[in-house]
Amino acid sequence: MNSPVGLADLLLISPVIVLFLFSLVPLVTKVTNGNQEQNPKTTLITAIMGLGISAGLLILFGGSDQTIFNNQLLFDGLTKWMGLIAIIAGAAGIVMMSENPSTHFEQFSETVFLAMNSICGMLILISAVNLITVFIGLELMSLSLYLMIAMSQEQKLSKEAAIKYFVLGSIASAIFLYGVSFIFGSVNTINVTDLMQIASTAIKTDKLFLFGITFVVIGFCFKVSIAPFHAWTPDVYQGAPTPITSFMATAVKVASFAAFLRIAATQVFQGSQNLIDVIQWLAVLTMIVGNVAALLQNNLKRTLAYSSIAHSGYILAGVLTVGLSANSAYSAATVIFYLLTYSVMTLGAFAVLSMIEKSENDFISTDSLAGFAKRQPGLAFCFTIFMISMAGIPPALGFFGKFYLFGAAVNEGLIWLALWGVINSVVGVYYYLRPVVNMYMKEGDANISNEKQYASTVLVIAAAMFLIVVGIFSGPLFSMIERSLS
Amino acid sequence: MENNLVSTSILSLIIFLPIVFAIVLALWPQKNTIRELALGFSLIQLGASLFLLKDFDSSTAALQFVEKFNWIERFGISYFVGVDGISIMLIMLTTVLMPIMILGAWNSIDQRVKDFHVALFVLQSAMLGSFLAMDAVLFYTFWELSLVPMYFIIGIWGGSRRIYATVKFFIYTMSGSVLMLLAIIFMMRLTPEVTGGAMSASLLDFYKLKIPFVGGEFFTPQTLLFFAFALAFAIKVPLFPLHTWLPDAHVEAPTPGSVVLAGVMLKMGTYCYLRWVIPLFPEAASHYSWLFISLGVIGIIYGALVAMVQPDVKKLVAYSSVSHMGYIILGLFVLNVYGMNGALYQMLNHGVSTGGLFLLIGMIYERTHSREISKYGGLASAMPIFTIIFIIVTMSSIAVPLTNGFVGEFLILMGTFQYSPGVAAVAVTGVVLGAAYMLWMVKKVFFGPAGEIVKAAAHDPAHALHDLTTRELVVMAPILILILWMGLFPNSIMDYSKVSVDHLLKNQQNYSLEVE
């Protein structure tokens, strides 16, 4: 073993270091100012600067296919793209936090500190190739998150959500770790790059290894809310302040799926038909549970929580495709593309919710949107774009995301899975259109906030334009992602 | 054909001008000139399509005015548009109906006028796009996009049960088309065998595919793909028993919405049978033609019988649409030259005559706010000009000789007779039933003892019925001209499509299109 840390290592890890240093700035300023909270705008600008520099460094050094710290972290195309998506989604969450009534008060600096550290954890999780490092990234990300959820001062629900998420998240982590120990016990390595050579044969011969992989998969299923491990999701998403819900639904999910994708890319599933069957049916079950339960909700935040479960089902189908695929660059690109699509439309929808919330104790029901289009036509139009994109109607980006994802599934012969996917997206249309019906086709004087929130407005407009413009010209972006993976 | 920019990109111009118009309208600052502006725009659009018609070469079946650019290169998806004798008919139908519709909606849409016209132009663009697209993904994009503005048109400006109707419309149509999406993905995967390696979504490459077919077995690729496409289009047409969304949508939609729905949107379904289903899956289409013929005939009879008992005049016309669309499907699937020419002609006829009926119903509804047949009676004395026009359009709808409807239905029945005299005999009863319910309706509304509404008008000047205004006459004039023109000189119109239809029938088992 050579010197443990070289210059190359530092360059590659620099996005994480920069992020951590910038996360300290608001906190230190607050302490030196006699514990006086500074203007949230200043904090926001600091955070965005940090995230921007970090994203820039990630683009510069990220996709170089090098490993650092003695094979702990790998910086390849997957790291670059997933990292970027996580940073963008995280930044969007912080923008919302700076203006949402439940997060932008006395403890905003602390919240931002935690959020940025959570993103650090995500970057580690995304780049980790050693299962123990994966665990460290997972925990750094989750622990910051538990605290963020609980930070809100008034709301009882958020405390409940934090505890619930903490307990269940810990169990998931324990299951994951348990699985890792079995893997180490049976094949003597927990490095994903090593597993790539042996996994698909070991899983046939070694029952303990199969056991270990299954537990690792279940651990991830918890994190990305795959049914039947999804039960925490609606409660936690509903209880947390809306910007933090958006943060969880987008950035956290992207990072967890990135690590899941690394496991799948070892082609370990190819050795076990049982495992393939189970994952396939978990994906279908998740789509059905998410979509059907979303039909029954009136609380818009809960609807979006179930919709995010349904989307997890689609993405799991994509992850399975990667696991079975010989041309995994193509399949992985479809998953990354879908995660990007999903993140942008989800954060857009949550941003609209976050803007129209009056206080943290009040919730936005689907009915309360009645007449919204007359009062705020621009915002209503953007929200419509998010809903149409989620429903998968062209030319919005959501359609092309699904098109690529199901295309890859058909390519691997998973036609039944794709069939379930498209059938479910019809079910989705019903509840995605319901807010639109209320906004445009009903009269009402809703009890929602009309306060101007400039940063969030910019965010919403940017997300909506992204969905339409990139939707129409999605080809180049997809090819770019695919090229950087191969 | 001169080689300037306008004529080489005329199809893109036709597809995307409405989008530009929609954006201009959305940003237009003056509220009170929106209608005039929209009417002007729709006339420009009509002019552009006439320009296309002038340069169109009807002596060849080849695809003309083709434009092709890479769109999503990775999957061989391109922006590929072209027009042939089949699609040009529907382009003209769309652009001719548009100004009529805007003028017809002049008073009936009085809220959110700007939004309405924006939606109308986006809808027009999507419909024209799906008629002209020669690439599967491009086509799917336009096909789905057309749902969104229609959803708003019914949902915002519709009647009391508009939300139910519009959601039903959206979900029905969408559920058909997702299976088609899967079929498109599947076919794109097959294309490397004809393109020599690269994937392609071009319809011309799809035509070259030889998809395995085993007669009598359902689970063969061609049969499954055939049904995936056919189902999507059958819902749109709508074919019995998938028609239930249509009466709801028609009754709740505002007048211009009904016109565009009956006039153009339903034709998207039947057109796509001609463009996609029959040439792409020749064996399956012949093998299962009995199914579509039976459903078509059932639709004809069923639609007519249900129309007969409707108390609401708009619902009556909606069910008559189900019946008429049954004829078109019948004409398509007998797969002979009479049937197919008749079906294409009937698509135009139905657009003109049913569109005209909905406009007329809209005019009377604006005056009386009632569509119940039982409340009318004796209207002929109060509104003589209206009565005459209504009767002429009715004659067209029930296919009286010298009107356009006669030509279409006659050709379809002739084709059906060639296919099987028995089927033709059953289908002919639809003509009789059609005449029965329409004439019965005309009798009850216009003649006989004065009904509630006419009585009220005679006693109370506030409810007085005035005859058609100049604007309304201008709206109806082109429809009347078309009805008579298409009835008297059918060849002047069919000549445009004849070569393309012949080409399709001759080469049905091995269809291909050349690019000019």
mmCIF file of C-alpha atoms in Angstrom, chain B residues 9-159:
data_model
loop_
_atom_site.group_PDB
_atom_site.id
_atom_site.type_symbol
_atom_site.label_atom_id
_atom_site.label_comp_id
_atom_site.label_asym_id
_atom_site.label_seq_id
_atom_site.Cartn_x
_atom_site.Cartn_y
_atom_site.Cartn_z
ATOM 1 C CA SER B 9 -41.060 23.469 -45.173
ATOM 2 C CA ILE B 10 -44.764 23.956 -45.744
ATOM 3 C CA LEU B 11 -45.721 20.981 -43.562
ATOM 4 C CA SER B 12 -43.755 22.252 -40.582
ATOM 5 C CA LEU B 13 -45.332 25.615 -41.177
ATOM 6 C CA ILE B 14 -48.778 24.048 -41.114
ATOM 7 C CA ILE B 15 -48.046 22.102 -37.947
ATOM 8 C CA PHE B 16 -46.299 24.807 -35.968
ATOM 9 C CA LEU B 17 -48.025 28.003 -37.103
ATOM 10 C CA PRO B 18 -50.913 27.257 -34.721
ATOM 11 C CA ILE B 19 -48.431 26.986 -31.842
ATOM 12 C CA VAL B 20 -47.017 30.379 -32.777
ATOM 13 C CA PHE B 21 -50.551 31.734 -32.986
ATOM 14 C CA ALA B 22 -51.320 30.275 -29.576
ATOM 15 C CA ILE B 23 -48.293 31.999 -28.064
ATOM 16 C CA VAL B 24 -49.175 35.319 -29.705
ATOM 17 C CA LEU B 25 -52.732 35.020 -28.431
ATOM 18 C CA ALA B 26 -51.539 34.160 -24.941
ATOM 19 C CA LEU B 27 -49.420 37.305 -24.871
ATOM 20 C CA TRP B 28 -51.947 39.543 -26.639
ATOM 21 C CA PRO B 29 -52.706 42.485 -24.330
ATOM 22 C CA GLN B 30 -56.150 43.515 -25.601
ATOM 23 C CA LYS B 31 -58.999 41.377 -24.400
ATOM 24 C CA ASN B 32 -61.675 42.541 -26.786
ATOM 25 C CA THR B 33 -59.893 41.727 -30.042
ATOM 26 C CA ILE B 34 -58.987 38.127 -29.259
ATOM 27 C CA ARG B 35 -61.763 36.640 -31.377
ATOM 28 C CA GLU B 36 -60.961 38.725 -34.433
ATOM 29 C CA LEU B 37 -57.288 37.896 -34.103
ATOM 30 C CA ALA B 38 -57.978 34.171 -33.729
ATOM 31 C CA LEU B 39 -60.264 34.224 -36.764
ATOM 32 C CA GLY B 40 -57.566 35.961 -38.764
ATOM 33 C CA PHE B 41 -54.984 33.414 -37.688
ATOM 34 C CA SER B 42 -57.215 30.506 -38.611
ATOM 35 C CA LEU B 43 -57.720 32.029 -42.053
ATOM 36 C CA ILE B 44 -53.961 32.347 -42.501
ATOM 37 C CA GLN B 45 -53.718 28.697 -41.560
ATOM 38 C CA LEU B 46 -56.409 27.846 -44.109
ATOM 39 C CA GLY B 47 -54.458 29.812 -46.693
ATOM 40 C CA ALA B 48 -51.311 27.839 -45.925
ATOM 41 C CA SER B 49 -53.147 24.558 -46.379
ATOM 42 C CA LEU B 50 -54.671 25.750 -49.658
ATOM 43 C CA PHE B 51 -51.176 26.563 -50.799
ATOM 44 C CA LEU B 52 -50.241 22.978 -49.970
ATOM 45 C CA LEU B 53 -53.263 21.683 -51.867
ATOM 46 C CA LYS B 54 -52.326 23.741 -54.918
ATOM 47 C CA ASP B 55 -48.840 22.239 -55.090
ATOM 48 C CA PHE B 56 -49.967 18.751 -54.170
ATOM 49 C CA ASP B 57 -49.455 16.171 -56.888
ATOM 50 C CA SER B 58 -52.444 13.825 -56.901
ATOM 51 C CA SER B 59 -51.067 11.576 -59.636
ATOM 52 C CA THR B 60 -48.681 9.733 -57.355
ATOM 53 C CA ALA B 61 -49.030 7.706 -54.197
ATOM 54 C CA ALA B 62 -45.627 8.846 -52.988
ATOM 55 C CA LEU B 63 -45.093 10.856 -49.878
ATOM 56 C CA GLN B 64 -44.717 14.530 -50.702
ATOM 57 C CA PHE B 65 -43.281 17.652 -49.082
ATOM 58 C CA VAL B 66 -41.202 15.379 -46.902
ATOM 59 C CA GLU B 67 -39.090 16.820 -44.137
ATOM 60 C CA LYS B 68 -36.804 14.635 -42.109
ATOM 61 C CA PHE B 69 -34.367 15.593 -39.370
ATOM 62 C CA ASN B 70 -32.814 13.594 -36.617
ATOM 63 C CA TRP B 71 -34.658 14.146 -33.409
ATOM 64 C CA ILE B 72 -33.436 11.536 -30.936
ATOM 65 C CA GLU B 73 -30.583 10.079 -32.887
ATOM 66 C CA ARG B 74 -29.745 7.395 -30.354
ATOM 67 C CA PHE B 75 -32.940 5.502 -31.155
ATOM 68 C CA GLY B 76 -33.356 6.519 -34.756
ATOM 69 C CA ILE B 77 -36.274 8.761 -33.902
ATOM 70 C CA SER B 78 -36.678 11.589 -36.348
ATOM 71 C CA TYR B 79 -38.819 14.563 -37.028
ATOM 72 C CA PHE B 80 -40.326 13.056 -40.153
ATOM 73 C CA VAL B 81 -43.415 14.526 -41.783
ATOM 74 C CA GLY B 82 -44.939 13.977 -45.183
ATOM 75 C CA VAL B 83 -48.284 14.144 -46.885
ATOM 76 C CA ASP B 84 -50.014 11.808 -49.296
ATOM 77 C CA GLY B 85 -53.464 11.555 -50.815
ATOM 78 C CA ILE B 86 -54.957 10.165 -47.631
ATOM 79 C CA SER B 87 -53.651 12.676 -45.167
ATOM 80 C CA ILE B 88 -54.215 15.742 -47.340
ATOM 81 C CA MET B 89 -57.966 15.203 -47.069
ATOM 82 C CA LEU B 90 -57.839 15.336 -43.292
ATOM 83 C CA ILE B 91 -55.494 18.316 -43.272
ATOM 84 C CA MET B 92 -58.018 20.220 -45.364
ATOM 85 C CA LEU B 93 -60.877 19.101 -43.143
ATOM 86 C CA THR B 94 -59.051 20.399 -40.066
ATOM 87 C CA THR B 95 -58.087 23.751 -41.488
ATOM 88 C CA VAL B 96 -61.471 24.370 -43.106
ATOM 89 C CA LEU B 97 -63.394 23.610 -39.916
ATOM 90 C CA MET B 98 -61.177 25.812 -37.754
ATOM 91 C CA PRO B 99 -62.371 29.294 -38.865
ATOM 92 C CA ILE B 100 -65.959 28.002 -38.953
ATOM 93 C CA MET B 101 -65.551 26.846 -35.393
ATOM 94 C CA ILE B 102 -64.073 30.114 -34.162
ATOM 95 C CA LEU B 103 -66.833 32.097 -35.814
ATOM 96 C CA GLY B 104 -69.375 29.654 -34.419
ATOM 97 C CA ALA B 105 -67.996 30.085 -30.909
ATOM 98 C CA TRP B 106 -68.205 33.881 -31.131
ATOM 99 C CA ASN B 107 -70.955 34.242 -28.531
ATOM 100 C CA SER B 108 -71.121 30.832 -26.935
ATOM 101 C CA ILE B 109 -67.722 31.201 -25.289
ATOM 102 C CA ASP B 110 -67.887 34.256 -23.082
ATOM 103 C CA GLN B 111 -65.521 33.347 -20.273
ATOM 104 C CA ARG B 112 -61.748 33.078 -20.506
ATOM 105 C CA VAL B 113 -61.951 33.777 -24.213
ATOM 106 C CA LYS B 114 -58.202 34.013 -24.605
ATOM 107 C CA ASP B 115 -57.504 30.684 -22.894
ATOM 108 C CA PHE B 116 -60.100 29.033 -25.073
ATOM 109 C CA HIS B 117 -58.526 30.110 -28.316
ATOM 110 C CA VAL B 118 -55.053 29.226 -27.102
ATOM 111 C CA ALA B 119 -56.295 25.707 -26.327
ATOM 112 C CA LEU B 120 -58.004 25.513 -29.712
ATOM 113 C CA PHE B 121 -54.829 26.382 -31.610
ATOM 114 C CA VAL B 122 -52.682 23.959 -29.604
ATOM 115 C CA LEU B 123 -55.280 21.309 -30.355
ATOM 116 C CA GLN B 124 -55.166 22.122 -34.043
ATOM 117 C CA SER B 125 -51.412 21.822 -34.084
ATOM 118 C CA ALA B 126 -51.506 18.446 -32.343
ATOM 119 C CA MET B 127 -54.148 17.078 -34.693
ATOM 120 C CA LEU B 128 -52.354 18.245 -37.825
ATOM 121 C CA GLY B 129 -49.132 16.825 -36.408
ATOM 122 C CA SER B 130 -50.633 13.412 -35.884
ATOM 123 C CA PHE B 131 -52.016 13.381 -39.437
ATOM 124 C CA LEU B 132 -48.661 14.315 -40.929
ATOM 125 C CA ALA B 133 -46.189 12.469 -38.677
ATOM 126 C CA MET B 134 -44.352 9.631 -40.367
ATOM 127 C CA ASP B 135 -42.347 8.685 -37.320
ATOM 128 C CA ALA B 136 -43.903 6.544 -34.630
ATOM 129 C CA VAL B 137 -42.649 8.500 -31.645
ATOM 130 C CA LEU B 138 -43.392 11.847 -33.232
ATOM 131 C CA PHE B 139 -46.859 10.585 -34.019
ATOM 132 C CA TYR B 140 -47.371 9.355 -30.462
ATOM 133 C CA THR B 141 -46.261 12.713 -29.117
ATOM 134 C CA PHE B 142 -48.838 14.599 -31.167
ATOM 135 C CA TRP B 143 -51.489 11.966 -30.528
ATOM 136 C CA GLU B 144 -51.172 12.320 -26.769
ATOM 137 C CA LEU B 145 -50.653 16.052 -26.862
ATOM 138 C CA SER B 146 -54.038 16.439 -28.537
ATOM 139 C CA LEU B 147 -55.702 15.099 -25.393
ATOM 140 C CA VAL B 148 -54.504 17.939 -23.198
ATOM 141 C CA PRO B 149 -56.188 20.932 -24.868
ATOM 142 C CA MET B 150 -59.373 18.928 -25.449
ATOM 143 C CA TYR B 151 -59.361 18.008 -21.779
ATOM 144 C CA PHE B 152 -59.333 21.687 -20.875
ATOM 145 C CA ILE B 153 -61.889 22.647 -23.507
ATOM 146 C CA ILE B 154 -64.440 20.180 -22.151
ATOM 147 C CA GLY B 155 -63.448 20.697 -18.533
ATOM 148 C CA ILE B 156 -63.480 24.481 -18.392
ATOM 149 C CA TRP B 157 -66.141 25.543 -20.880
ATOM 150 C CA GLY B 158 -68.387 22.489 -20.735
ATOM 151 C CA GLY B 159 -71.778 21.822 -19.190
#
